[in-house]
Short mmCIF file of C-alpha atoms in Angstrom, two decimals:
data_model
loop_
_atom_site.label_atom_id
_atom_site.label_comp_id
_atom_site.label_asym_id
_atom_site.label_seq_id
_atom_site.Cartn_x
_atom_site.Cartn_y
_atom_site.Cartn_z
CA MET A 1 0.00 0.00 0.00
CA LYS A 2 1.35 3.43 -0.94
CA PHE A 3 1.08 6.45 1.30
CA PHE A 4 1.28 9.96 -0.09
CA ALA A 5 3.12 12.53 1.95
CA PHE A 6 2.01 16.17 1.65
CA SER A 7 4.38 18.98 2.32
CA ALA A 8 3.37 22.00 4.35
CA MET A 9 3.29 23.95 1.07
CA SER A 10 0.86 21.45 -0.47
CA ILE A 11 -1.41 21.60 2.55
CA ARG A 12 -1.49 25.39 2.42
CA ARG A 13 -2.34 25.25 -1.29
CA LEU A 14 -5.15 22.76 -0.67
CA SER A 15 -6.49 24.92 2.16
CA ALA A 16 -6.45 27.98 -0.08
CA LEU A 17 -8.29 26.09 -2.85
CA SER A 18 -10.88 24.84 -0.35
CA LEU A 19 -11.44 28.36 0.93
CA LEU A 20 -11.89 29.68 -2.62
CA PHE A 21 -14.36 26.89 -3.38
CA PHE A 22 -16.33 27.72 -0.21
CA LEU A 23 -16.41 31.44 -0.94
CA ASP A 24 -17.39 30.77 -4.55
CA ASN A 25 -20.35 28.63 -3.53
CA THR A 26 -21.39 31.06 -0.80
CA ALA A 27 -21.46 33.88 -3.33
CA PHE A 28 -23.50 31.71 -5.69
CA ALA A 29 -25.98 30.88 -2.94
CA ASN A 30 -26.34 34.56 -2.01
CA ASP A 31 -26.89 35.40 -5.67
CA ALA A 32 -29.65 32.79 -6.02
CA PRO A 33 -33.13 34.24 -6.63
CA GLN A 34 -35.01 34.90 -3.39
CA ALA A 35 -38.20 32.81 -3.27
CA VAL A 36 -41.31 34.56 -1.94
CA ALA A 37 -44.02 31.98 -2.61
CA THR A 38 -44.80 28.70 -4.31
CA VAL A 39 -48.11 28.15 -6.04
CA LEU A 40 -49.07 24.82 -7.62
CA GLY A 41 -45.44 23.73 -7.57
CA LYS A 42 -44.11 26.88 -9.24
CA THR A 43 -41.74 29.03 -7.20
CA ILE A 44 -42.13 32.80 -7.51
CA THR A 45 -39.02 34.85 -6.80
CA VAL A 46 -38.31 38.50 -6.11
CA ARG A 47 -36.35 38.61 -9.35
CA GLU A 48 -39.42 37.41 -11.25
CA LEU A 49 -41.66 40.01 -9.60
CA ASP A 50 -39.07 42.68 -10.30
CA ALA A 51 -39.01 41.76 -14.00
CA ILE A 52 -42.75 42.28 -14.51
CA PRO A 53 -43.24 45.24 -16.89
CA GLY A 54 -44.51 48.39 -15.24
CA ALA A 55 -43.43 51.55 -13.53
CA ALA A 56 -39.94 51.63 -12.06
CA LEU A 57 -39.77 50.22 -8.55
CA PRO A 58 -39.45 52.80 -5.74
CA GLU A 59 -36.08 53.12 -4.04
CA ASP A 60 -37.71 53.09 -0.61
CA ALA A 61 -37.70 49.49 0.66
CA THR A 62 -41.20 49.64 2.16
CA ALA A 63 -42.75 51.16 -0.96
CA ARG A 64 -40.85 48.66 -3.10
CA ASP A 65 -42.21 45.72 -1.11
CA GLN A 66 -45.74 47.08 -1.53
CA VAL A 67 -45.37 47.14 -5.31
CA LEU A 68 -43.84 43.66 -5.35
CA GLY A 69 -46.62 42.47 -3.04
CA THR A 70 -49.28 43.73 -5.45
CA ARG A 71 -47.56 41.91 -8.29
CA LEU A 72 -47.35 38.75 -6.20
CA GLN A 73 -51.05 38.93 -5.40
CA ALA A 74 -51.88 39.17 -9.11
CA MET A 75 -49.70 36.15 -9.94
CA VAL A 76 -51.00 34.00 -7.08
CA TRP A 77 -54.65 34.84 -7.63
CA SER A 78 -54.37 34.28 -11.37
CA ALA A 79 -52.81 30.84 -10.86
CA VAL A 80 -55.23 29.75 -8.11
CA PHE A 81 -58.39 30.95 -9.87
CA ALA A 82 -57.29 29.46 -13.18
CA ASP A 83 -56.65 26.12 -11.48
CA TYR A 84 -60.02 26.26 -9.71
CA GLY A 85 -61.77 27.01 -13.00
CA LYS A 86 -59.92 24.22 -14.80
CA GLN A 87 -60.81 21.66 -12.13
CA ARG A 88 -64.49 22.55 -12.43
CA GLY A 89 -64.56 22.94 -16.20
CA ILE A 90 -65.55 26.60 -16.07
CA GLU A 91 -65.47 27.87 -19.64
CA PRO A 92 -67.70 30.31 -21.54
CA THR A 93 -70.01 28.77 -24.10
CA GLN A 94 -70.33 30.28 -27.57
CA ALA A 95 -73.92 31.26 -26.76
CA GLU A 96 -72.81 33.08 -23.60
CA ILE A 97 -70.08 34.93 -25.47
CA GLU A 98 -72.47 35.97 -28.23
CA SER A 99 -75.10 37.18 -25.76
CA ASN A 100 -72.46 39.23 -23.94
CA ILE A 101 -71.31 40.83 -27.19
CA GLN A 102 -74.91 41.64 -28.16
CA ASN A 103 -75.57 43.16 -24.75
CA HIS A 104 -72.48 45.35 -25.04
CA ALA A 105 -73.67 46.51 -28.46
CA ARG A 106 -77.10 47.41 -27.03
CA ILE A 107 -75.52 49.37 -24.20
CA GLU A 108 -73.18 51.19 -26.59
CA LYS A 109 -76.09 52.11 -28.85
CA GLN A 110 -78.09 53.45 -25.91
CA LEU A 111 -75.12 55.44 -24.63
CA ARG A 112 -74.67 57.07 -28.03
CA ILE A 113 -78.31 58.12 -28.05
CA GLU A 114 -78.03 59.57 -24.57
CA ARG A 115 -74.80 61.41 -25.39
CA GLU A 116 -76.39 62.96 -28.48
CA GLN A 117 -79.38 64.09 -26.42
CA GLN A 118 -77.01 65.65 -23.88
CA ARG A 119 -75.12 67.45 -26.66
CA GLU A 120 -78.31 69.04 -27.99
CA GLN A 121 -79.40 70.06 -24.49
CA LEU A 122 -76.02 71.65 -23.79
CA LYS A 123 -76.06 73.55 -27.09
CA GLU A 124 -79.47 75.00 -26.27
CA LYS A 125 -78.44 75.93 -22.75
CA LEU A 126 -75.27 77.64 -23.93
CA LYS A 127 -77.40 79.92 -26.10
CA GLN A 128 -78.88 81.48 -22.96
CA PRO A 129 -77.41 84.99 -22.50
CA ASP A 130 -77.88 85.08 -18.73
CA LEU A 131 -75.64 82.11 -17.89
CA ALA A 132 -73.14 82.69 -15.11
CA PRO A 133 -69.54 82.71 -16.42
CA ALA A 134 -68.51 79.73 -14.28
CA GLU A 135 -71.50 77.67 -15.38
CA ARG A 136 -70.89 78.57 -19.03
CA VAL A 137 -67.30 77.34 -18.78
CA GLN A 138 -68.40 74.12 -17.14
CA LEU A 139 -71.09 73.44 -19.74
CA ALA A 140 -68.70 74.24 -22.59
CA GLN A 141 -66.14 71.80 -21.22
CA HIS A 142 -68.80 69.08 -20.95
CA LEU A 143 -69.88 69.76 -24.53
CA GLN A 144 -66.27 69.55 -25.67
CA VAL A 145 -65.97 66.08 -24.11
CA LEU A 146 -69.16 64.93 -25.82
CA ASP A 147 -67.95 66.35 -29.15
CA SER A 148 -64.73 64.38 -28.80
CA LEU A 149 -66.66 61.20 -28.10
CA GLN A 150 -68.87 61.82 -31.12
CA ALA A 151 -65.79 62.29 -33.31
CA PHE A 152 -64.31 59.08 -31.95
CA ASP A 153 -67.56 57.19 -32.68
CA ALA A 154 -67.64 58.57 -36.23
CA LYS A 155 -64.04 57.50 -36.82
CA ARG A 156 -64.72 54.01 -35.48
CA ASP A 157 -67.83 53.71 -37.66
CA ALA A 158 -65.80 54.67 -40.73
CA GLU A 159 -63.08 52.16 -39.86
CA SER A 160 -65.66 49.42 -39.35
CA LYS A 161 -66.45 49.49 -43.06
CA ASP A 162 -62.99 48.10 -43.78
CA PRO A 163 -63.19 44.25 -43.89
CA ASN A 164 -59.81 43.94 -42.19
CA ARG A 165 -60.87 46.35 -39.44
CA ILE A 166 -64.08 44.40 -38.98
CA LYS A 167 -62.13 41.20 -38.35
CA ILE A 168 -59.85 42.93 -35.86
CA GLN A 169 -62.78 44.51 -34.00
CA GLN A 170 -64.72 41.26 -33.89
CA ALA A 171 -61.70 39.38 -32.56
CA ALA A 172 -61.19 42.04 -29.87
CA GLN A 173 -64.87 41.96 -28.92
CA ARG A 174 -64.81 38.19 -28.62
CA GLN A 175 -61.65 38.28 -26.49
CA VAL A 176 -63.15 40.82 -24.08
CA ALA A 177 -66.48 38.98 -23.92
CA THR A 178 -64.73 35.68 -23.23
CA HIS A 179 -62.88 37.26 -20.31
CA TRP A 180 -66.05 38.83 -18.84
CA VAL A 181 -68.09 35.65 -19.14
CA ARG A 182 -65.36 33.43 -17.69
CA GLN A 183 -64.87 35.78 -14.73
CA TRP A 184 -68.61 35.93 -14.00
CA LYS A 185 -68.94 32.14 -14.17
CA LEU A 186 -65.92 31.73 -11.90
CA ASN A 187 -67.40 34.14 -9.35
CA GLN A 188 -70.74 32.38 -9.62
CA ALA A 189 -69.14 29.00 -8.87
CA LEU A 190 -67.18 30.42 -5.93
CA HIS A 191 -70.27 32.06 -4.44
CA ARG A 192 -72.30 28.87 -4.79
CA GLU A 193 -69.58 26.75 -3.17
CA PHE A 194 -68.39 29.04 -0.38
CA GLY A 195 -71.13 31.66 0.03
CA GLY A 196 -70.23 34.72 2.09
CA ARG A 197 -70.30 38.43 1.39
CA VAL A 198 -70.25 40.01 -2.05
CA VAL A 199 -68.79 43.43 -2.83
CA PHE A 200 -69.63 46.03 -5.47
CA GLN A 201 -66.92 46.53 -8.06
CA GLN A 202 -66.97 48.23 -11.47
CA ALA A 203 -65.68 45.08 -13.11
CA GLY A 204 -68.53 43.05 -11.61
CA TRP A 205 -69.58 41.89 -8.18
CA GLU A 206 -67.00 39.85 -6.31
CA PRO A 207 -67.62 37.09 -3.72
CA ILE A 208 -64.89 38.43 -1.47
CA ASP A 209 -65.33 35.91 1.36
CA ALA A 210 -65.24 33.07 -1.15
CA TYR A 211 -61.90 34.38 -2.45
CA ARG A 212 -60.42 34.13 1.04
CA LYS A 213 -61.78 30.63 1.60
CA LEU A 214 -60.39 29.43 -1.72
CA LEU A 215 -56.92 30.81 -0.96
CA ASN A 216 -57.05 29.25 2.50
CA GLN A 217 -58.01 25.94 0.94
CA TYR A 218 -54.97 26.02 -1.34
CA GLU A 219 -52.76 26.90 1.63
CA THR A 220 -54.16 24.03 3.67
CA SER A 221 -53.37 21.57 0.86
CA LYS A 222 -49.86 23.09 0.55
CA SER A 223 -50.63 24.06 -3.04
CA LEU A 224 -49.86 27.60 -1.91
CA THR A 225 -47.02 28.45 0.46
CA PHE A 226 -45.16 31.62 1.40
CA ALA A 227 -41.51 32.12 2.30
CA ASP A 228 -42.38 34.91 4.73
CA GLU A 229 -45.48 36.21 6.48
CA LYS A 230 -45.12 39.61 4.79
CA TRP A 231 -45.66 38.00 1.38
CA ARG A 232 -48.74 36.18 2.65
CA THR A 233 -50.07 39.46 4.03
CA ALA A 234 -49.47 41.11 0.65
CA THR A 235 -51.38 38.36 -1.16
CA TYR A 236 -54.40 38.78 1.16
CA ARG A 237 -54.21 42.58 1.46
CA TYR A 238 -56.96 43.25 -1.09
CA LEU A 239 -59.39 41.29 1.08
CA GLU A 240 -58.83 43.68 3.98
CA TYR A 241 -60.15 46.78 2.23
CA ARG A 242 -63.29 48.46 3.57
CA PHE A 243 -65.81 47.44 0.94
CA VAL A 244 -69.47 48.24 0.42
CA TYR A 245 -71.21 44.87 0.61
CA ALA A 246 -74.15 43.83 -1.50
CA ASP A 247 -77.48 42.82 -0.05
CA GLU A 248 -77.64 39.02 0.26
CA SER A 249 -80.81 38.69 -1.83
CA LYS A 250 -79.32 40.87 -4.57
CA ALA A 251 -76.13 38.82 -4.54
CA ARG A 252 -78.14 35.63 -5.07
CA TYR A 253 -80.06 37.32 -7.90
CA TYR A 254 -76.83 38.56 -9.50
CA PHE A 255 -75.27 35.09 -9.58
CA GLU A 256 -78.47 33.26 -10.46
CA LYS A 257 -78.32 34.19 -14.15
CA PRO A 258 -75.89 36.22 -16.28
CA TYR A 259 -76.84 39.86 -15.75
CA TRP A 260 -76.26 40.66 -19.42
CA GLU A 261 -79.01 38.20 -20.34
CA ARG A 262 -81.56 40.06 -18.23
CA THR A 263 -83.55 43.02 -19.49
CA GLN A 264 -83.17 46.49 -18.02
CA GLN A 265 -86.68 46.15 -16.63
CA GLU A 266 -85.74 42.93 -14.81
CA MET A 267 -82.62 44.47 -13.30
CA LYS A 268 -84.50 47.60 -12.27
CA ALA A 269 -87.28 45.57 -10.67
CA ALA A 270 -84.65 43.66 -8.66
CA GLY A 271 -83.25 46.92 -7.33
CA PHE A 272 -80.21 47.27 -9.61
#
């Protein structure tokens, strides 16, 4: 059996190499992306949140974390809700998409009529010689806005005569309608499964308590985990806002049938 003798010089060289290797790996570990959460097996890092397009991140650490937290919430919610919808087969039907598009067209037509009526009323009122200067300025500004909208409508109508433009507009309408219908059906399913309070939002009523219960469910199953409590708080922050809650009977009515498939008379009779 052969034994290898190492000189003091060799030992020092080996020690130096070992130290370099340790420092190298420590630097690599420190440079590794900082994980903030894991959703459905996918790890989300600070670097990934930082890379999302948008306004430049604030230099202040607290403000920066708030922006990153908002981005994290969007990513987590999108993944969780999409998974929930996939598990339950929530997808818009062609009939639902078409009815949503038709409803949007009816609303747009009615808004145009109302805007034109407002324009004529403002023109007549501005003819009055005894108007107060401040009121005249205000009315003129309102008329200017309506004139701009009329010009925009006229331009869009002219563009819609182009076959290529028609295809683009129809594709855009279908994309928007698909999103609206899918979101309503998702909220309907969540409200039916979890119940709870519903809040008024411009983008549609939201079953806010059901959102919390769904997120909690994913946490319980370890499908959603957080590296730090501050990131969990950021993901749930939206649920802590002071909302105006819908009446329970109205919430049931809202999620009973797509609102765009109801007439204005039906909605008005129900208190909407």
